[in-house]
mmCIF file of C-alpha atoms and ligand atoms in Angstrom:
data_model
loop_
_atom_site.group_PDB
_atom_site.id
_atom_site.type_symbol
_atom_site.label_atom_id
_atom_site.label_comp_id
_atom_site.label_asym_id
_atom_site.label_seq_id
_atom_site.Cartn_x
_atom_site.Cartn_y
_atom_site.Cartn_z
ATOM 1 C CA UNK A 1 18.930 0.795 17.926
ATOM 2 C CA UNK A 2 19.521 3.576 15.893
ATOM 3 C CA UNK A 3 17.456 4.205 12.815
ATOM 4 C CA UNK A 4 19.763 5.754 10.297
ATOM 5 C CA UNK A 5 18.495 7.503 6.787
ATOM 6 C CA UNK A 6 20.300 7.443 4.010
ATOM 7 C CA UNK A 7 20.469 8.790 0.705
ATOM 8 C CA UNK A 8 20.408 6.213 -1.954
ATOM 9 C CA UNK A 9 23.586 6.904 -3.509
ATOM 10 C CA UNK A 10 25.574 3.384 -4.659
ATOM 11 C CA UNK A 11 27.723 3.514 -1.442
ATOM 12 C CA UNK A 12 24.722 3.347 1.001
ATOM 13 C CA UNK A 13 23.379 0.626 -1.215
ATOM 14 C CA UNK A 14 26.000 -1.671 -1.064
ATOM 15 C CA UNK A 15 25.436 -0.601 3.126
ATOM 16 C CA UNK A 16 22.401 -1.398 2.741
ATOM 17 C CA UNK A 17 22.325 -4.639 1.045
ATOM 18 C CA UNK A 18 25.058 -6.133 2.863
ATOM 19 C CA UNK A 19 22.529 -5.426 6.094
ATOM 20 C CA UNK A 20 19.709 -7.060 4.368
ATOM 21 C CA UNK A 21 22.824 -10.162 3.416
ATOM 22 C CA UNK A 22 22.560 -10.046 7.394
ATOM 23 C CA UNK A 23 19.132 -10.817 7.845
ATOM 24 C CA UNK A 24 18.658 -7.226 8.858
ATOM 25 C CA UNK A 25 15.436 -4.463 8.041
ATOM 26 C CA UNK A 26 15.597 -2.146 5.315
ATOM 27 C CA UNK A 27 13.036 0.145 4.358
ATOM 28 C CA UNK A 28 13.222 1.702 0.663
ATOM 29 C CA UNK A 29 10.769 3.410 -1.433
ATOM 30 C CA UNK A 30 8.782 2.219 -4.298
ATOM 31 C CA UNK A 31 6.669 3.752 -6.682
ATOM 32 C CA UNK A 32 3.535 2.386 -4.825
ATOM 33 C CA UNK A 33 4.814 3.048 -0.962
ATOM 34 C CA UNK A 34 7.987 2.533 1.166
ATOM 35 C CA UNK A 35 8.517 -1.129 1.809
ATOM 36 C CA UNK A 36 10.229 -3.209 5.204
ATOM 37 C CA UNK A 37 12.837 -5.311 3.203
ATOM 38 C CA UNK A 38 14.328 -8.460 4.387
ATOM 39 C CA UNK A 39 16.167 -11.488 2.841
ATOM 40 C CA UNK A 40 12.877 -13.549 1.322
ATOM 41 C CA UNK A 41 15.173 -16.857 1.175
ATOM 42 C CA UNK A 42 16.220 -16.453 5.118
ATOM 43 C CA UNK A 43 13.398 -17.251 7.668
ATOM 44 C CA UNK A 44 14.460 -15.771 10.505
ATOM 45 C CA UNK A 45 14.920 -12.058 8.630
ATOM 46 C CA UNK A 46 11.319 -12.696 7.697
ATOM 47 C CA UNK A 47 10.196 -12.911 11.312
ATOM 48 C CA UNK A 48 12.243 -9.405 11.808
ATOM 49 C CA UNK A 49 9.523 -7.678 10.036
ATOM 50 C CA UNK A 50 6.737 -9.118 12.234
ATOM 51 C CA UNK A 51 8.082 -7.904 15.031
ATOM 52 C CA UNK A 52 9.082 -4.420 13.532
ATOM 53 C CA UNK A 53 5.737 -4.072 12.203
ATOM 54 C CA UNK A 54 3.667 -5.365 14.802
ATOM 55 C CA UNK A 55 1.997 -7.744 12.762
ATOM 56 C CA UNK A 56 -0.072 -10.652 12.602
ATOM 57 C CA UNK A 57 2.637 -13.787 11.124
ATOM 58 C CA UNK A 58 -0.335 -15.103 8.959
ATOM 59 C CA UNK A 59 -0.152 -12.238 7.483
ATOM 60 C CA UNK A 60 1.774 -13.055 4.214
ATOM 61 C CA UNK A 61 4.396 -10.605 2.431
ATOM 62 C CA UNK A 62 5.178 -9.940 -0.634
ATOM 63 C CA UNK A 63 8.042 -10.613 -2.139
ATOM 64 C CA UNK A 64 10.115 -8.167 -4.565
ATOM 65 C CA UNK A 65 12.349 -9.619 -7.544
ATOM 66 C CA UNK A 66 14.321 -7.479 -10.131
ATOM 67 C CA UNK A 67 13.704 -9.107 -12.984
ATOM 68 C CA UNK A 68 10.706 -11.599 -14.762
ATOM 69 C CA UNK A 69 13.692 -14.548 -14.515
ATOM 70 C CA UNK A 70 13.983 -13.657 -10.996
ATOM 71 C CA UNK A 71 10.542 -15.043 -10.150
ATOM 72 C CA UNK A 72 11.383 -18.316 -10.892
ATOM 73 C CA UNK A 73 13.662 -18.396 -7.637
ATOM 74 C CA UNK A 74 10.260 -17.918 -5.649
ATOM 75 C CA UNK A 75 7.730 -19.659 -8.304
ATOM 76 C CA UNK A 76 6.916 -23.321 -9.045
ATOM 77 C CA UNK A 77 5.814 -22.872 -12.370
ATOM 78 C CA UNK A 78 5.054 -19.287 -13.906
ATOM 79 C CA UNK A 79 2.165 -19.355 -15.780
ATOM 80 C CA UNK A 80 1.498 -17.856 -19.172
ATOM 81 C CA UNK A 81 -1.091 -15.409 -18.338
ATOM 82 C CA UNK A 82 1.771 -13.951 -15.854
ATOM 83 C CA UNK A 83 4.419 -13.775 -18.477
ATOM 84 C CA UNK A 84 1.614 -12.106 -20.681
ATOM 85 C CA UNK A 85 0.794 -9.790 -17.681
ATOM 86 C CA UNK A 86 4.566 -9.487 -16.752
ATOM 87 C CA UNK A 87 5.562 -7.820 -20.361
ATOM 88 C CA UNK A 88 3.051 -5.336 -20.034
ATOM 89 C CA UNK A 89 2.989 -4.021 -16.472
ATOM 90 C CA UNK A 90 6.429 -5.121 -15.232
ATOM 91 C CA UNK A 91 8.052 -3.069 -13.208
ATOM 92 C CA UNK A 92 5.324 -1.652 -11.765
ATOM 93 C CA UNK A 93 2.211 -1.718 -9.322
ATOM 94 C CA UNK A 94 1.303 -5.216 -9.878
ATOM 95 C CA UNK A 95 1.570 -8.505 -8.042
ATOM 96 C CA UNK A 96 1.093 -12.076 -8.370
ATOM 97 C CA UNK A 97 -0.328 -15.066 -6.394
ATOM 98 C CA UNK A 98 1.430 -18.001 -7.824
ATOM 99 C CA UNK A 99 2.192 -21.297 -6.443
ATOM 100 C CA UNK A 100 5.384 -21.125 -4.269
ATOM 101 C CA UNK A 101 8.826 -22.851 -4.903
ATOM 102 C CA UNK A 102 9.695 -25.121 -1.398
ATOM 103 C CA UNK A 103 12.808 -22.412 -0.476
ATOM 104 C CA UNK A 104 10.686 -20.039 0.264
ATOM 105 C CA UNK A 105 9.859 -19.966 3.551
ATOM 106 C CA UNK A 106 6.357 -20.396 5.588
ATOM 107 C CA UNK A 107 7.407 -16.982 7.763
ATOM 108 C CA UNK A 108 7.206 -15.404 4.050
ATOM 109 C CA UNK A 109 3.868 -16.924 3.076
ATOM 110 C CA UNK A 110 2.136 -17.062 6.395
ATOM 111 C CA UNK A 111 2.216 -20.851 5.814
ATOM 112 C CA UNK A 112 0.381 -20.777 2.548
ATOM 113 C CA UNK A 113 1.696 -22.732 -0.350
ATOM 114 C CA UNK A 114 1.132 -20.049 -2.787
ATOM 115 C CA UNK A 115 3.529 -16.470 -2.891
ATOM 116 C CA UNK A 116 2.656 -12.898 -4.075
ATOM 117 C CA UNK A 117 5.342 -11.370 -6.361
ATOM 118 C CA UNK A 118 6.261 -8.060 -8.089
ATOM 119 C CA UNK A 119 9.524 -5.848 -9.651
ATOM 120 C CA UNK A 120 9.268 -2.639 -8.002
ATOM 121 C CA UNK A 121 9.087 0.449 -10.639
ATOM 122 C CA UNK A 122 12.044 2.092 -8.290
ATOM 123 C CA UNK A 123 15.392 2.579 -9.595
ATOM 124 C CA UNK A 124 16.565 2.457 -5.595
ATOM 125 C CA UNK A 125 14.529 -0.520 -4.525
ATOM 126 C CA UNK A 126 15.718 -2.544 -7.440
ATOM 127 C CA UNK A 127 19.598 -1.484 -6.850
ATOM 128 C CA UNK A 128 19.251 -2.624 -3.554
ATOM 129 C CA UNK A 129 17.755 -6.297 -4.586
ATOM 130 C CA UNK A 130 20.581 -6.760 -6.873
ATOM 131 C CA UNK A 131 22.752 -5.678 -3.863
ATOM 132 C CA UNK A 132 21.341 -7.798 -1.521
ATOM 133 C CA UNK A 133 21.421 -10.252 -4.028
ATOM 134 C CA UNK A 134 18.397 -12.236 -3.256
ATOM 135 C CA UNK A 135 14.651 -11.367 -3.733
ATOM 136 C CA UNK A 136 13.117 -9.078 -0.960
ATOM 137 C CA UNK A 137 10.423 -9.672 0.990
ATOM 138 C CA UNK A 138 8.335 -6.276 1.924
ATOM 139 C CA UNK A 139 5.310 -5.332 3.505
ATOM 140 C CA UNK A 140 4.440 -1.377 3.736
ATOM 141 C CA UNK A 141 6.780 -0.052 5.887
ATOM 142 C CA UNK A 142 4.126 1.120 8.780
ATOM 143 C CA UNK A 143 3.280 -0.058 11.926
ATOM 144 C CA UNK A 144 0.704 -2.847 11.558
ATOM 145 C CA UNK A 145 -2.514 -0.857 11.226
ATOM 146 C CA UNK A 146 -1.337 2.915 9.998
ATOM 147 C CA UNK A 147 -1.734 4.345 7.030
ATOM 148 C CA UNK A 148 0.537 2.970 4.634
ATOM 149 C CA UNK A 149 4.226 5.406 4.295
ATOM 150 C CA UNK A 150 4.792 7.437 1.050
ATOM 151 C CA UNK A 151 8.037 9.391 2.206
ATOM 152 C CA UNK A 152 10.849 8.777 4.305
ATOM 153 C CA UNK A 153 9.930 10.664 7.314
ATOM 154 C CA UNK A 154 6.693 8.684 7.644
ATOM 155 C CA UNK A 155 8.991 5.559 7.950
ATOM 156 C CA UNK A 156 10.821 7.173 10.624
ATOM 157 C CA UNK A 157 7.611 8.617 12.311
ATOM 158 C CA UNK A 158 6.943 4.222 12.474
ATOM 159 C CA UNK A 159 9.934 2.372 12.772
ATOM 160 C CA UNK A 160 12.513 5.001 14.726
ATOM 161 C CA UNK A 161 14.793 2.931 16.813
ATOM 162 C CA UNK A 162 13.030 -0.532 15.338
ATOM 163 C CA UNK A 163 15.461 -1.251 12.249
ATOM 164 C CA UNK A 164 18.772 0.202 11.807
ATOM 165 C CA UNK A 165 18.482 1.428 8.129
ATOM 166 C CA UNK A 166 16.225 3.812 6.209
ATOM 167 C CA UNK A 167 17.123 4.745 1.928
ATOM 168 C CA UNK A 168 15.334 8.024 1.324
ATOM 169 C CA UNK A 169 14.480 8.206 -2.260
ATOM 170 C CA UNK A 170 11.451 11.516 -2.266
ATOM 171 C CA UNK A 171 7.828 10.909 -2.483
ATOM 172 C CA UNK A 172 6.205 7.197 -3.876
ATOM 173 C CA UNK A 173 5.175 8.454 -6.872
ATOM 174 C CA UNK A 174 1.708 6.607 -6.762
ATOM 175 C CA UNK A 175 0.850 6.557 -2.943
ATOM 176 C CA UNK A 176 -0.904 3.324 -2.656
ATOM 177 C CA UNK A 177 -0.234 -0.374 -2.951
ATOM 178 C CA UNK A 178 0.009 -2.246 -5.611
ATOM 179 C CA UNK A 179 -2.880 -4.475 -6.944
ATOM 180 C CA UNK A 180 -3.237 -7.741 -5.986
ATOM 181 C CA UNK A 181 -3.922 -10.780 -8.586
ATOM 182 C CA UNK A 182 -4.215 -14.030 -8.153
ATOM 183 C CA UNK A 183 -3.565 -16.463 -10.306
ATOM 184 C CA UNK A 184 -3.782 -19.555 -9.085
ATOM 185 C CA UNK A 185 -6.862 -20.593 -10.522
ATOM 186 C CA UNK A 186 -8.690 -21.144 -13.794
ATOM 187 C CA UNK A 187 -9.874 -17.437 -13.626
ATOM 188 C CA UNK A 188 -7.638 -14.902 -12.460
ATOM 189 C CA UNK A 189 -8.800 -12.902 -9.247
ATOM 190 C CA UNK A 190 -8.244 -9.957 -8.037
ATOM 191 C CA UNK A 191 -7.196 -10.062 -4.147
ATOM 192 C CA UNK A 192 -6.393 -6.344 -3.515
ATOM 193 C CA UNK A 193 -7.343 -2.908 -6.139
ATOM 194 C CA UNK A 194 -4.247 -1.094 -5.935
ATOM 195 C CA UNK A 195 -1.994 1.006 -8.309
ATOM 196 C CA UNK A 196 -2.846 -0.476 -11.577
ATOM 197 C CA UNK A 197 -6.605 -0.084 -12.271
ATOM 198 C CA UNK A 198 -7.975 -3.189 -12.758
ATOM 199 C CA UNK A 199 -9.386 -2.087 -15.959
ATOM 200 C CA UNK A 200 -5.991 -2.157 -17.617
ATOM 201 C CA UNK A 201 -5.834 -5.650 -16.123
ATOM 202 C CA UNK A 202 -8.578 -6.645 -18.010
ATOM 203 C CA UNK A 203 -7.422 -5.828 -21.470
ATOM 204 C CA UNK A 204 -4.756 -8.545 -20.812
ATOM 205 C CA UNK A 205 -6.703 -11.021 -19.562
ATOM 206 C CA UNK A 206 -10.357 -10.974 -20.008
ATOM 207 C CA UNK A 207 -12.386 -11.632 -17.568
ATOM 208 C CA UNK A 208 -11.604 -11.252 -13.931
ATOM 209 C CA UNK A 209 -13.388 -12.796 -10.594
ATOM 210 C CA UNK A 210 -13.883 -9.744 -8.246
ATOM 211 C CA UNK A 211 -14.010 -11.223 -4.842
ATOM 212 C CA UNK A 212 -16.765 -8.727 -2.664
ATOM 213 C CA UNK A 213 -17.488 -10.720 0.564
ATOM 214 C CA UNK A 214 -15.119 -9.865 2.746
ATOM 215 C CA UNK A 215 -15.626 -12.106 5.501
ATOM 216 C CA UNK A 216 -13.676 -14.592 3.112
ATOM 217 C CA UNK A 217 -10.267 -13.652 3.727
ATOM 218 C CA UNK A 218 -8.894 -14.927 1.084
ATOM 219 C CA UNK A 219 -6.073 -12.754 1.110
ATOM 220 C CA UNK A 220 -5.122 -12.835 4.146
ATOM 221 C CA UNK A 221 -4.301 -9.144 4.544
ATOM 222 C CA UNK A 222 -8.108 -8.112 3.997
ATOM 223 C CA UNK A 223 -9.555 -8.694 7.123
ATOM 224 C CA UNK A 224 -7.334 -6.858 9.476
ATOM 225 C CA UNK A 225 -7.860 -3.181 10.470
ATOM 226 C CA UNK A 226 -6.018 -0.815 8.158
ATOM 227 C CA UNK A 227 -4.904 2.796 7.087
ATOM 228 C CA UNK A 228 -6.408 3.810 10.041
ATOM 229 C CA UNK A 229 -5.191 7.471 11.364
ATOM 230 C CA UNK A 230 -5.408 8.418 14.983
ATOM 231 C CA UNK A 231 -8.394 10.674 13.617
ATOM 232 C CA UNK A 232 -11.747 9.185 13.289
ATOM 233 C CA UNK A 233 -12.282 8.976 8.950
ATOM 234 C CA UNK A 234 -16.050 9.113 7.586
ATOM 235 C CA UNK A 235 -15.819 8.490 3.774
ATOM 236 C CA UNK A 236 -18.523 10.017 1.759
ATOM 237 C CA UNK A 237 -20.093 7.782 -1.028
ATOM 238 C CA UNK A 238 -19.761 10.018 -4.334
ATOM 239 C CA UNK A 239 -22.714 11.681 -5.771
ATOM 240 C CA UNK A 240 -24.560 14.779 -7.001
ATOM 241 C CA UNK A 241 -25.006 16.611 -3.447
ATOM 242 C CA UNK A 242 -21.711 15.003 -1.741
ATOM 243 C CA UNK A 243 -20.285 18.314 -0.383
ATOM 244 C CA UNK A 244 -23.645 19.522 0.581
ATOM 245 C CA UNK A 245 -24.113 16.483 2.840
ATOM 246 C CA UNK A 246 -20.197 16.793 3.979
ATOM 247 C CA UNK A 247 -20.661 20.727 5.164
ATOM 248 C CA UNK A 248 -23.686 19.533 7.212
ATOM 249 C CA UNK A 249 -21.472 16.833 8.844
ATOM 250 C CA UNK A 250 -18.940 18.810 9.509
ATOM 251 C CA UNK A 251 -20.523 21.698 11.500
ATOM 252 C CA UNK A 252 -22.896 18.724 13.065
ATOM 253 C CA UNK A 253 -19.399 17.609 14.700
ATOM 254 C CA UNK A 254 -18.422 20.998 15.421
ATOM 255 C CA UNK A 255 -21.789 21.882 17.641
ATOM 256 C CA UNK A 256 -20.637 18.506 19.372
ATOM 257 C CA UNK A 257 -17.148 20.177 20.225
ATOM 258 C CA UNK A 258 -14.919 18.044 17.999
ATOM 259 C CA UNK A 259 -12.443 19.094 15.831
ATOM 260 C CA UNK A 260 -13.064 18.114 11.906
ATOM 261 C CA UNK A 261 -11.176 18.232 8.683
ATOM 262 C CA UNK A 262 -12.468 17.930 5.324
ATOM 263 C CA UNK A 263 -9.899 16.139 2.676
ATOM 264 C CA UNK A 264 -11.280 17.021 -0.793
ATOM 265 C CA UNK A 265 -10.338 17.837 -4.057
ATOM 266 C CA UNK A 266 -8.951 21.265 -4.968
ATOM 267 C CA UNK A 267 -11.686 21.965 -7.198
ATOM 268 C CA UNK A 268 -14.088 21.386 -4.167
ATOM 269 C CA UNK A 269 -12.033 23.481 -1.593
ATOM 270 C CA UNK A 270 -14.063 26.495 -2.165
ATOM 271 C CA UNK A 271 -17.361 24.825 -1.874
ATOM 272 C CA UNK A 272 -17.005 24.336 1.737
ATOM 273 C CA UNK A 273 -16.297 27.955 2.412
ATOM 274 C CA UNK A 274 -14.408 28.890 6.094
ATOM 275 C CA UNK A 275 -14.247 25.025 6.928
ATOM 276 C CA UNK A 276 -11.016 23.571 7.319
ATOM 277 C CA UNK A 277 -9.894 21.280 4.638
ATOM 278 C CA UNK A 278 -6.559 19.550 3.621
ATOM 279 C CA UNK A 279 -6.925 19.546 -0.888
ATOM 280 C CA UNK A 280 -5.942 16.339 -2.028
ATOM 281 C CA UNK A 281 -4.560 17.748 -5.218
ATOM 282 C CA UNK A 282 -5.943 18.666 -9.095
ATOM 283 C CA UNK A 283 -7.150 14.424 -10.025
ATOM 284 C CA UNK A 284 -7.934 11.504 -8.758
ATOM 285 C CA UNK A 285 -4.682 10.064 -9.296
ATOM 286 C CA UNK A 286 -3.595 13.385 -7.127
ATOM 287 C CA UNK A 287 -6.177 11.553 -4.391
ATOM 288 C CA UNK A 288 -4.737 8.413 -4.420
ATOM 289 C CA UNK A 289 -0.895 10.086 -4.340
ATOM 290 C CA UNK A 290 -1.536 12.352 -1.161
ATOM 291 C CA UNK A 291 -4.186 10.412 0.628
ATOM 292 C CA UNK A 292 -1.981 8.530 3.080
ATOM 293 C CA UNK A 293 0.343 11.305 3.385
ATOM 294 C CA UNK A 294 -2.663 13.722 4.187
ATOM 295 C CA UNK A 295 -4.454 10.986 6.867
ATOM 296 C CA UNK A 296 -1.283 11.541 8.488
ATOM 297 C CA UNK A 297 -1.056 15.129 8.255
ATOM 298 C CA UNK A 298 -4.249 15.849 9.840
ATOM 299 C CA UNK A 299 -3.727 13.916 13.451
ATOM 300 C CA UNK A 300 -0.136 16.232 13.155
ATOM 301 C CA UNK A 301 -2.248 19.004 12.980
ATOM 302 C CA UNK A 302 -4.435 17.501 15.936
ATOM 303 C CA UNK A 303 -7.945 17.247 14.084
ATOM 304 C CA UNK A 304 -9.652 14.380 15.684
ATOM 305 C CA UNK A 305 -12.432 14.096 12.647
ATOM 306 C CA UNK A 306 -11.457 13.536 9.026
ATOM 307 C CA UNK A 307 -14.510 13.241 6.469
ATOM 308 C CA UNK A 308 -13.236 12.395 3.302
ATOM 309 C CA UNK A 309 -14.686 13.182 0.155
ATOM 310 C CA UNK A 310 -15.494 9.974 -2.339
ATOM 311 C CA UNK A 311 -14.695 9.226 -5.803
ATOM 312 C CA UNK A 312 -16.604 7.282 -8.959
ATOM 313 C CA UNK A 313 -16.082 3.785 -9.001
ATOM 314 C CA UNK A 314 -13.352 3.407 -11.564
ATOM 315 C CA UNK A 315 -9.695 3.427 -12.733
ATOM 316 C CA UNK A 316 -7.681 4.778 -9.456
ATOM 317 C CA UNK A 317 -10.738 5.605 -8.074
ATOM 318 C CA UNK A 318 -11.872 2.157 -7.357
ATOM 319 C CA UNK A 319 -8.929 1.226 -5.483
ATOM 320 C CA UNK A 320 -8.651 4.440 -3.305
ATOM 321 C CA UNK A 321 -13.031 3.793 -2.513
ATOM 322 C CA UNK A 322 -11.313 -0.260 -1.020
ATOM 323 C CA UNK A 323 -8.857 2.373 1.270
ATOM 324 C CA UNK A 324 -11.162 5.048 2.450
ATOM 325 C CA UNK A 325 -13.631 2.301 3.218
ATOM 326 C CA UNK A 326 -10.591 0.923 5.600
ATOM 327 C CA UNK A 327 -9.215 3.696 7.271
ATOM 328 C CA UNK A 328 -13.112 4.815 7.685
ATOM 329 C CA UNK A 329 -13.309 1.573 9.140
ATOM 330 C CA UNK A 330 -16.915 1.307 7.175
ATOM 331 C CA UNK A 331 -18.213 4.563 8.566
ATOM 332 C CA UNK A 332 -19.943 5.861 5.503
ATOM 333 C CA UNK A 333 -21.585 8.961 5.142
HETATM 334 O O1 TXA B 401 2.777 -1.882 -3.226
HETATM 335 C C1 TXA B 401 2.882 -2.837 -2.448
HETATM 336 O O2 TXA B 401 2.355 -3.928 -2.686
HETATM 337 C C2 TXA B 401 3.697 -2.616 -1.166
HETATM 338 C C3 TXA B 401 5.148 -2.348 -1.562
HETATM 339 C C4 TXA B 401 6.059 -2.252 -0.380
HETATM 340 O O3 TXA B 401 5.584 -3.327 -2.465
HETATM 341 N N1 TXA B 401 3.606 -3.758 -0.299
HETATM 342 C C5 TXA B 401 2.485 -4.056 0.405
HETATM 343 O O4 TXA B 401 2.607 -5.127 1.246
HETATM 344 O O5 TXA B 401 1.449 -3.444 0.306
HETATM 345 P P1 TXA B 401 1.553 -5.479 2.389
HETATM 346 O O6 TXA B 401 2.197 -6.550 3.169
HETATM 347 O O7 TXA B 401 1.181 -4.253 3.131
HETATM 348 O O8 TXA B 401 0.350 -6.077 1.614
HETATM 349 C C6 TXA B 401 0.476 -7.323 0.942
HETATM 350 C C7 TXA B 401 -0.882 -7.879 0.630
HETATM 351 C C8 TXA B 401 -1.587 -8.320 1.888
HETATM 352 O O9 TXA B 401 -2.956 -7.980 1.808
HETATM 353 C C9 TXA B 401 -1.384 -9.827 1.876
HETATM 354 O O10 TXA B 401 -2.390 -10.510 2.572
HETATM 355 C C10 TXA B 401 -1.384 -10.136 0.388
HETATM 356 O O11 TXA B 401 -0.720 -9.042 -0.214
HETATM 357 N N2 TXA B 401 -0.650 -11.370 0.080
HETATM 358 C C11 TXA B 401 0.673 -11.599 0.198
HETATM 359 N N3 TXA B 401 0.975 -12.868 -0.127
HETATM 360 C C12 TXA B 401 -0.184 -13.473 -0.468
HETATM 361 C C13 TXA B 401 -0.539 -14.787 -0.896
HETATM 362 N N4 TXA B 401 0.359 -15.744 -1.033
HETATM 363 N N5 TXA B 401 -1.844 -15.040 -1.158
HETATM 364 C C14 TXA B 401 -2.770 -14.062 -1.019
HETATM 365 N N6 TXA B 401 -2.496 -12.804 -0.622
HETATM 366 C C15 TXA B 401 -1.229 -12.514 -0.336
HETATM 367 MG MG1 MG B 402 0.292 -2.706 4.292
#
């Protein structure tokens, strides 16, 4: 098949939209990262992305509306607390767990009688719902596994010759997923940390259940392998002497003949003197924008160690410690 990419002007939308009418794959951008569209009211399109992707079918998706009426096509009964949550960070990186209406189909929910929900902040992504005319559902547009795609060519890099139709719309302006709420039960719960710290979460609805064992999967996404590059990824914790400590590792795996990178913040670039680095930018919010992007940058440049520099556990920060800790795969330095 070939994998065409297209500009999102209103021509290649209506394209677009009729292919997703068709039960075909579309990937578009968000603010948070490029999504793998398909019809969420048409079971078969669902399975589409499994296959694209490469995986797992329990694996639920999430499903994009345009609008805080739309979610009643996919939701049994919205609760307040999302309608409170919904005015103030709708569109944007945020999504719901809410009990599921019965037209949604199990191949969107992984079989679970509860689906996730959220209104893209993307002027393309929510042109092409309305053109499709029926919500989306979307995982990250990467092959099950990679680090998650923040530009067009990263889709391509993933899905070439998989699905027939690619909207370029620039850069995600965030770079990582949105966060992940539950609210299902008495206390809300937060499933995944994403684009919207959790803090600001908070100041809508109190208190929040933070769910830290992982070997309860309770959504269903956490306990497969993740934003892993081809590169092995150590992820410092943050703390006085971090790039000390990062410098030693670094020439430790150069006296073993690898080939290391260190990702770290501008500020820091200097501190590690001749050794290579790829600068995640000026902020943390710089970080969390680049750091897929750069994972993927450094196996293009063929460096088969990335050491990672960490971050204080809060705001952005918080979420981009839950994705260095994947794509590290634990290995903490
Ligand atoms: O920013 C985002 O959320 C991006 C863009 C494309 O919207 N999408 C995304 O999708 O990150 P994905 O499939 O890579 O991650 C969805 C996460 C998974 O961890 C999944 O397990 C969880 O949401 N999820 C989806 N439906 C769920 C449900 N009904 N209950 C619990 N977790 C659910
Ligand atoms: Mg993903």
């Amino acid at each position: 098949m070939e994998t065409k990419v297209l500009k999102p002007t209103v021509e290649n939308i209506r394209i677009c939209g009729e292919a997703i009418r068709r039960g075909e794959l579309v990937a578009f951008p968000t603010e948070t990262v490029y999504g793998l569209g398909a019809d969420a009211m048409q079971k078969d399109a669902a399975k589409n992305i499994y296959a694209a992707k490469g995986r797992p079918s329990d694996n639920p998706l999430i499903v994009h509306v345009d609008s805080i009426g739309a979610m009643s096509a996919v939701v049994e009964k919205i609760p307040p607390v999302a309608l409170r949550l919904a005015a103030r960070f709708m569109p944007g990186p945020l999504t719901l767990v809410m009990k599921k209406k019965a037209a949604v189909p199990d191949e969107v929910t992984g079989g679970l009688d509860t689906v996730a929900v959220r209104i893209p902040l993307s002027r393309t992504a929510l042109a092409l719902i309305r053109a499709a005319d029926s919500p989306i559902c979307a995982p990250s547009a990467n092959t099950s596994g990679a680090p998650s795609p923040t530009t067009a060519s990263h889709v391509l890099e993933d899905m070439k010759g998989k699905i027939p139709y690619i909207l370029d719309g620039g850069a995600c302006k965030i770079g990582i997923e949105s966060t992940v709420i539950d609210l299902t039960r008495e206390t809300p719960r937060l499933l995944r940390p994403g684009g919207l710290p959790v803090e600001k979460i908070k100041e809508v609805v109190g208190e929040i259940e933070v769910v830290t064992n992982a070997s309860v999967a309770l959504c269903p996404g956490m306990k497969y392998k993740h934003y892993a590059p081809k590169a092995e990824v150590f992820f410092s914790a943050y703390y006085d002497k971090m790039t000390d400590t990062i410098a030693d590792w670094y020439d430790k795996i150069v006296s073993r003949g690898g080939k290391p990178v260190i990702m770290c913040l501008d500020e820091n670039a200097e501190k590690y003197g001749k050794r290579d680095v790829i600068t995640t930018g000026a902020s943390y919010d710089d970080y969390a924008h680049n750091l897929f992007a750069d994972l993927r940058l450094a196996d293009e440049r063929g460096y088969g160690y990335i050491i990672a520099e960490g971050v204080p556990d809060s705001g952005i920060g918080n979420s981009l410690i839950n994705r260095l800790i994947k794509s590290s795969g634990g290995r903490i330095i």
